C-alpha cells in the first residue's frame, strides 16, 4: 500500500512489512502504485477495494496492516472498521 513513510514501521510489523516489500518488488506495479493514491484514503472507498481484489499482494498487504494496526486507508481491500472487525 502506498503512504507509509520509511522509519514509521512499528517493530512488531517489520516481518510483515518486509514480506510486503518483497511481494511488491516483482512483476507489474500493483493497483495502488498505478492509480491515484488518494483513492485509498477517501471516505468512499469502493473503487479502491475493487482494485485491491485484483491485487496479487492483497494477503501480504492485509497481514502488514493488521500487524501494524494501521488506522487509516484501505489495506488488502479492507477499510479500517473491517480490519478491526467492527464493520
Ligand atoms: S491490496 Fe490494495 S492497497 Fe494493498 S498493495 Fe494491493 S492494491 Fe495496494
PDB file of N, CA, C and O and ligand atoms in Angstrom, residues 1-2 20 24 30-33 40 48-49 51-62 74-78, ligand 1:
ATOM      1  N   UNK A   1       0.837  -1.174   0.000  1.00  0.00           N
ATOM      2  CA  UNK A   1       0.000   0.000   0.000  1.00  0.00           C
ATOM      3  C   UNK A   1       0.866   1.215   0.000  1.00  0.00           C
ATOM      4  O   UNK A   1       1.926   1.238   0.604  1.00  0.00           O
ATOM      5  N   UNK A   2       0.456   2.246  -0.687  1.00  0.00           N
ATOM      6  CA  UNK A   2       1.232   3.476  -0.705  1.00  0.00           C
ATOM      7  C   UNK A   2       0.978   4.271   0.558  1.00  0.00           C
ATOM      8  O   UNK A   2      -0.058   4.147   1.198  1.00  0.00           O
ATOM      9  N   UNK A  20       5.770  -7.814   2.537  1.00  0.00           N
ATOM     10  CA  UNK A  20       5.010  -6.991   1.582  1.00  0.00           C
ATOM     11  C   UNK A  20       5.954  -6.335   0.579  1.00  0.00           C
ATOM     12  O   UNK A  20       5.686  -6.338  -0.629  1.00  0.00           O
ATOM     13  N   UNK A  24       5.937  -6.743  -3.478  1.00  0.00           N
ATOM     14  CA  UNK A  24       5.799  -5.589  -4.375  1.00  0.00           C
ATOM     15  C   UNK A  24       6.987  -5.417  -5.304  1.00  0.00           C
ATOM     16  O   UNK A  24       6.915  -4.648  -6.265  1.00  0.00           O
ATOM     17  N   UNK A  30       1.475  -2.899  -8.542  1.00  0.00           N
ATOM     18  CA  UNK A  30       0.141  -3.214  -8.022  1.00  0.00           C
ATOM     19  C   UNK A  30      -0.788  -2.015  -8.236  1.00  0.00           C
ATOM     20  O   UNK A  30      -0.330  -0.904  -8.503  1.00  0.00           O
ATOM     21  N   UNK A  31      -2.106  -2.227  -8.136  1.00  0.00           N
ATOM     22  CA  UNK A  31      -3.046  -1.146  -8.442  1.00  0.00           C
ATOM     23  C   UNK A  31      -2.795   0.163  -7.709  1.00  0.00           C
ATOM     24  O   UNK A  31      -2.898   1.243  -8.305  1.00  0.00           O
ATOM     25  N   UNK A  32      -2.441   0.105  -6.425  1.00  0.00           N
ATOM     26  CA  UNK A  32      -2.258   1.371  -5.701  1.00  0.00           C
ATOM     27  C   UNK A  32      -0.971   2.093  -6.089  1.00  0.00           C
ATOM     28  O   UNK A  32      -0.731   3.210  -5.649  1.00  0.00           O
ATOM     29  N   UNK A  33      -0.159   1.449  -6.930  1.00  0.00           N
ATOM     30  CA  UNK A  33       1.027   2.114  -7.486  1.00  0.00           C
ATOM     31  C   UNK A  33       0.746   2.631  -8.893  1.00  0.00           C
ATOM     32  O   UNK A  33       1.584   3.320  -9.473  1.00  0.00           O
ATOM     33  N   UNK A  40      -7.216   5.392  -2.115  1.00  0.00           N
ATOM     34  CA  UNK A  40      -7.104   4.502  -0.946  1.00  0.00           C
ATOM     35  C   UNK A  40      -7.300   5.249   0.376  1.00  0.00           C
ATOM     36  O   UNK A  40      -7.284   4.642   1.426  1.00  0.00           O
ATOM     37  N   UNK A  48     -11.327   1.615  -4.580  1.00  0.00           N
ATOM     38  CA  UNK A  48     -10.049   1.077  -4.098  1.00  0.00           C
ATOM     39  C   UNK A  48     -10.202  -0.381  -3.690  1.00  0.00           C
ATOM     40  O   UNK A  48      -9.349  -1.221  -4.014  1.00  0.00           O
ATOM     41  N   UNK A  49     -11.271  -0.703  -3.003  1.00  0.00           N
ATOM     42  CA  UNK A  49     -11.462  -2.078  -2.564  1.00  0.00           C
ATOM     43  C   UNK A  49     -11.592  -3.017  -3.765  1.00  0.00           C
ATOM     44  O   UNK A  49     -11.083  -4.136  -3.749  1.00  0.00           O
ATOM     45  N   UNK A  51     -10.163  -2.562  -6.683  1.00  0.00           N
ATOM     46  CA  UNK A  51      -8.820  -2.705  -7.247  1.00  0.00           C
ATOM     47  C   UNK A  51      -7.979  -3.643  -6.390  1.00  0.00           C
ATOM     48  O   UNK A  51      -7.205  -4.449  -6.903  1.00  0.00           O
ATOM     49  N   UNK A  52      -8.129  -3.564  -5.093  1.00  0.00           N
ATOM     50  CA  UNK A  52      -7.388  -4.465  -4.198  1.00  0.00           C
ATOM     51  C   UNK A  52      -7.760  -5.922  -4.446  1.00  0.00           C
ATOM     52  O   UNK A  52      -6.908  -6.803  -4.318  1.00  0.00           O
ATOM     53  N   UNK A  53      -9.012  -6.159  -4.776  1.00  0.00           N
ATOM     54  CA  UNK A  53      -9.434  -7.547  -5.009  1.00  0.00           C
ATOM     55  C   UNK A  53      -8.672  -8.181  -6.168  1.00  0.00           C
ATOM     56  O   UNK A  53      -8.559  -9.394  -6.249  1.00  0.00           O
ATOM     57  N   UNK A  54      -8.111  -7.350  -7.054  1.00  0.00           N
ATOM     58  CA  UNK A  54      -7.353  -7.867  -8.201  1.00  0.00           C
ATOM     59  C   UNK A  54      -5.852  -7.921  -7.910  1.00  0.00           C
ATOM     60  O   UNK A  54      -5.066  -8.256  -8.794  1.00  0.00           O
ATOM     61  N   UNK A  55      -5.445  -7.591  -6.725  1.00  0.00           N
ATOM     62  CA  UNK A  55      -4.024  -7.399  -6.418  1.00  0.00           C
ATOM     63  C   UNK A  55      -3.371  -8.683  -5.911  1.00  0.00           C
ATOM     64  O   UNK A  55      -3.873  -9.324  -4.991  1.00  0.00           O
ATOM     65  N   UNK A  56      -2.231  -9.006  -6.469  1.00  0.00           N
ATOM     66  CA  UNK A  56      -1.508 -10.217  -6.054  1.00  0.00           C
ATOM     67  C   UNK A  56      -0.937 -10.091  -4.643  1.00  0.00           C
ATOM     68  O   UNK A  56      -0.629 -11.105  -4.005  1.00  0.00           O
ATOM     69  N   UNK A  57      -0.758  -8.867  -4.166  1.00  0.00           N
ATOM     70  CA  UNK A  57      -0.146  -8.640  -2.852  1.00  0.00           C
ATOM     71  C   UNK A  57      -1.183  -8.475  -1.755  1.00  0.00           C
ATOM     72  O   UNK A  57      -0.844  -8.113  -0.632  1.00  0.00           O
ATOM     73  N   UNK A  58      -2.423  -8.779  -2.077  1.00  0.00           N
ATOM     74  CA  UNK A  58      -3.501  -8.477  -1.124  1.00  0.00           C
ATOM     75  C   UNK A  58      -3.279  -9.123   0.250  1.00  0.00           C
ATOM     76  O   UNK A  58      -3.438  -8.469   1.280  1.00  0.00           O
ATOM     77  N   UNK A  59      -2.921 -10.383   0.268  1.00  0.00           N
ATOM     78  CA  UNK A  59      -2.765 -11.077   1.547  1.00  0.00           C
ATOM     79  C   UNK A  59      -1.619 -10.471   2.361  1.00  0.00           C
ATOM     80  O   UNK A  59      -1.756 -10.215   3.562  1.00  0.00           O
ATOM     81  N   UNK A  60      -0.484 -10.224   1.698  1.00  0.00           N
ATOM     82  CA  UNK A  60       0.665  -9.641   2.399  1.00  0.00           C
ATOM     83  C   UNK A  60       0.345  -8.222   2.876  1.00  0.00           C
ATOM     84  O   UNK A  60       0.763  -7.808   3.966  1.00  0.00           O
ATOM     85  N   UNK A  61      -0.405  -7.495   2.079  1.00  0.00           N
ATOM     86  CA  UNK A  61      -0.794  -6.125   2.433  1.00  0.00           C
ATOM     87  C   UNK A  61      -1.682  -6.123   3.674  1.00  0.00           C
ATOM     88  O   UNK A  61      -1.463  -5.342   4.618  1.00  0.00           O
ATOM     89  N   UNK A  62      -2.657  -7.007   3.696  1.00  0.00           N
ATOM     90  CA  UNK A  62      -3.549  -7.081   4.857  1.00  0.00           C
ATOM     91  C   UNK A  62      -2.787  -7.571   6.090  1.00  0.00           C
ATOM     92  O   UNK A  62      -2.977  -7.039   7.203  1.00  0.00           O
ATOM     93  N   UNK A  74      -7.265   2.105   2.989  1.00  0.00           N
ATOM     94  CA  UNK A  74      -7.611   0.745   2.579  1.00  0.00           C
ATOM     95  C   UNK A  74      -6.326  -0.051   2.445  1.00  0.00           C
ATOM     96  O   UNK A  74      -5.396   0.365   1.749  1.00  0.00           O
ATOM     97  N   UNK A  75      -6.258  -1.172   3.106  1.00  0.00           N
ATOM     98  CA  UNK A  75      -5.108  -2.085   3.033  1.00  0.00           C
ATOM     99  C   UNK A  75      -5.652  -3.482   2.776  1.00  0.00           C
ATOM    100  O   UNK A  75      -6.549  -3.938   3.499  1.00  0.00           O
ATOM    101  N   UNK A  76      -5.119  -4.152   1.776  1.00  0.00           N
ATOM    102  CA  UNK A  76      -5.571  -5.515   1.494  1.00  0.00           C
ATOM    103  C   UNK A  76      -7.054  -5.579   1.179  1.00  0.00           C
ATOM    104  O   UNK A  76      -7.684  -6.616   1.388  1.00  0.00           O
ATOM    105  N   UNK A  77      -7.611  -4.501   0.696  1.00  0.00           N
ATOM    106  CA  UNK A  77      -9.018  -4.491   0.323  1.00  0.00           C
ATOM    107  C   UNK A  77      -9.981  -4.277   1.476  1.00  0.00           C
ATOM    108  O   UNK A  77     -11.192  -4.433   1.310  1.00  0.00           O
ATOM    109  N   UNK A  78      -9.452  -3.936   2.629  1.00  0.00           N
ATOM    110  CA  UNK A  78     -10.339  -3.734   3.788  1.00  0.00           C
ATOM    111  C   UNK A  78     -10.208  -2.330   4.364  1.00  0.00           C
ATOM    112  O   UNK A  78      -9.107  -1.808   4.523  1.00  0.00           O
TER     113      UNK A  78
HETATM  114  S1  LIG B   1      -4.008  -4.946  -1.733  1.00  0.00           S
HETATM  115 FE1  LIG B   1      -4.618  -2.899  -2.373  1.00  0.00          FE
HETATM  116  S2  LIG B   1      -3.585  -1.491  -1.001  1.00  0.00           S
HETATM  117 FE2  LIG B   1      -2.570  -3.495  -0.839  1.00  0.00          FE
HETATM  118  S3  LIG B   1      -0.868  -3.429  -2.292  1.00  0.00           S
HETATM  119 FE3  LIG B   1      -2.617  -4.300  -3.357  1.00  0.00          FE
HETATM  120  S4  LIG B   1      -3.654  -2.585  -4.347  1.00  0.00           S
HETATM  121 FE4  LIG B   1      -2.271  -1.747  -2.818  1.00  0.00          FE
END
